[in-house]
Amino acid sequence: MVRKIWNASRVMLLSPVALVLTILILPVLILTDNVPILQQLLEYIHQNDNL
């Protein structure tokens, strides 16, 4: 039960942060057309998704 509450609160706290970072970083990556950095970012997100 405590683990579910912790996971839910963590998601609620990190969602706005992720949204702001997406709004700030994604257009820069698209405009600079730096595909390897974008691929590394997606791999990093997927790697840490299972924590």
Coordinates of N, CA and C in Angstrom, one line a residue:
M1 N 0.8 -1.2 0.0 CA 0.0 0.0 0.0 C 0.9 1.3 0.0
V2 N 1.9 1.3 0.9 CA 2.8 2.4 0.9 C 3.5 2.6 -0.4
R3 N 3.9 1.5 -1.0 CA 4.6 1.5 -2.3 C 3.7 2.1 -3.4
K4 N 2.4 1.7 -3.4 CA 1.5 2.3 -4.4 C 1.4 3.8 -4.2
I5 N 1.3 4.2 -2.9 CA 1.1 5.7 -2.6 C 2.4 6.4 -3.1
W6 N 3.6 5.8 -2.8 CA 4.8 6.4 -3.2 C 4.9 6.5 -4.7
N7 N 4.6 5.5 -5.4 CA 4.7 5.5 -6.9 C 3.7 6.6 -7.4
A8 N 2.5 6.6 -6.9 CA 1.5 7.6 -7.4 C 2.0 9.1 -7.1
S9 N 2.5 9.3 -5.9 CA 3.0 10.6 -5.6 C 4.2 11.0 -6.4
R10 N 5.1 10.0 -6.7 CA 6.3 10.3 -7.5 C 5.8 10.7 -8.9
V11 N 4.9 10.0 -9.4 CA 4.4 10.3 -10.8 C 3.8 11.7 -10.8
M12 N 3.0 12.0 -9.8 CA 2.3 13.3 -9.8 C 3.3 14.4 -9.6
L13 N 4.4 14.2 -8.9 CA 5.5 15.2 -8.8 C 6.3 15.4 -10.0
L14 N 6.6 14.3 -10.7 CA 7.5 14.3 -11.8 C 6.8 14.6 -13.2
S15 N 5.5 14.4 -13.2 CA 4.8 14.7 -14.5 C 5.0 16.1 -15.0
P16 N 4.7 17.1 -14.1 CA 4.9 18.5 -14.6 C 6.3 18.8 -15.0
V17 N 7.3 18.2 -14.2 CA 8.7 18.4 -14.6 C 9.0 17.9 -16.0
A18 N 8.5 16.7 -16.2 CA 8.7 16.0 -17.5 C 8.1 16.8 -18.6
L19 N 6.9 17.4 -18.4 CA 6.2 18.2 -19.4 C 7.0 19.4 -19.7
V20 N 7.5 20.1 -18.7 CA 8.3 21.3 -18.9 C 9.6 21.0 -19.7
L21 N 10.2 19.9 -19.3 CA 11.5 19.5 -20.0 C 11.2 19.2 -21.4
T22 N 10.1 18.5 -21.7 CA 9.7 18.1 -23.0 C 9.4 19.4 -23.9
I23 N 8.7 20.3 -23.3 CA 8.4 21.6 -24.0 C 9.7 22.3 -24.3
L24 N 10.7 22.3 -23.4 CA 11.9 23.1 -23.6 C 12.9 22.3 -24.5
I25 N 13.1 21.0 -24.3 CA 14.2 20.3 -25.0 C 13.8 19.8 -26.3
L26 N 12.6 19.3 -26.5 CA 12.2 18.6 -27.8 C 12.3 19.6 -29.0
P27 N 11.8 20.8 -28.9 CA 11.9 21.7 -30.0 C 13.4 22.0 -30.4
V28 N 14.2 22.1 -29.4 CA 15.7 22.4 -29.6 C 16.3 21.2 -30.4
L29 N 16.0 20.0 -29.9 CA 16.5 18.8 -30.6 C 16.0 18.7 -32.0
I30 N 14.7 19.0 -32.2 CA 14.1 19.0 -33.6 C 14.7 20.0 -34.5
L31 N 14.9 21.2 -34.0 CA 15.4 22.3 -34.8 C 16.9 22.1 -35.1
T32 N 17.7 21.6 -34.2 CA 19.1 21.4 -34.5 C 19.3 20.1 -35.3
D33 N 18.3 19.3 -35.4 CA 18.3 18.1 -36.2 C 19.5 17.2 -35.7
N34 N 19.6 17.1 -34.4 CA 20.6 16.3 -33.8 C 20.0 14.9 -33.4
V35 N 19.9 14.0 -34.3 CA 19.2 12.8 -34.1 C 19.9 11.9 -33.1
P36 N 21.2 11.7 -33.1 CA 21.9 10.8 -32.1 C 21.6 11.2 -30.7
I37 N 21.5 12.5 -30.4 CA 21.3 13.0 -29.0 C 19.8 12.6 -28.7
L38 N 18.9 12.8 -29.6 CA 17.5 12.4 -29.4 C 17.4 10.9 -29.1
Q39 N 18.1 10.1 -29.9 CA 18.1 8.6 -29.7 C 18.7 8.3 -28.3
Q40 N 19.7 8.9 -27.9 CA 20.3 8.6 -26.6 C 19.4 9.0 -25.5
L41 N 18.7 10.1 -25.7 CA 17.7 10.6 -24.7 C 16.6 9.6 -24.5
L42 N 16.1 9.1 -25.7 CA 15.0 8.1 -25.6 C 15.5 6.8 -25.0
E43 N 16.7 6.3 -25.3 CA 17.2 5.1 -24.7 C 17.4 5.3 -23.2
Y44 N 17.8 6.5 -22.8 CA 18.0 6.7 -21.3 C 16.7 6.7 -20.6
I45 N 15.7 7.3 -21.2 CA 14.3 7.3 -20.6 C 13.8 5.9 -20.5
H46 N 14.0 5.1 -21.6 CA 13.5 3.7 -21.6 C 14.3 2.8 -20.6
Q47 N 15.6 3.1 -20.4 CA 16.4 2.4 -19.5 C 16.0 2.6 -18.1
N48 N 15.6 3.8 -17.7 CA 15.2 4.1 -16.4 C 13.8 4.0 -16.1
D49 N 13.0 3.5 -17.1 CA 11.6 3.3 -17.0 C 11.2 2.2 -16.0
N50 N 12.1 1.2 -15.9 CA 11.8 0.0 -15.1 C 12.2 0.2 -13.6
L51 N 12.7 1.3 -13.2 CA 13.1 1.5 -11.8 C 11.9 1.6 -10.9

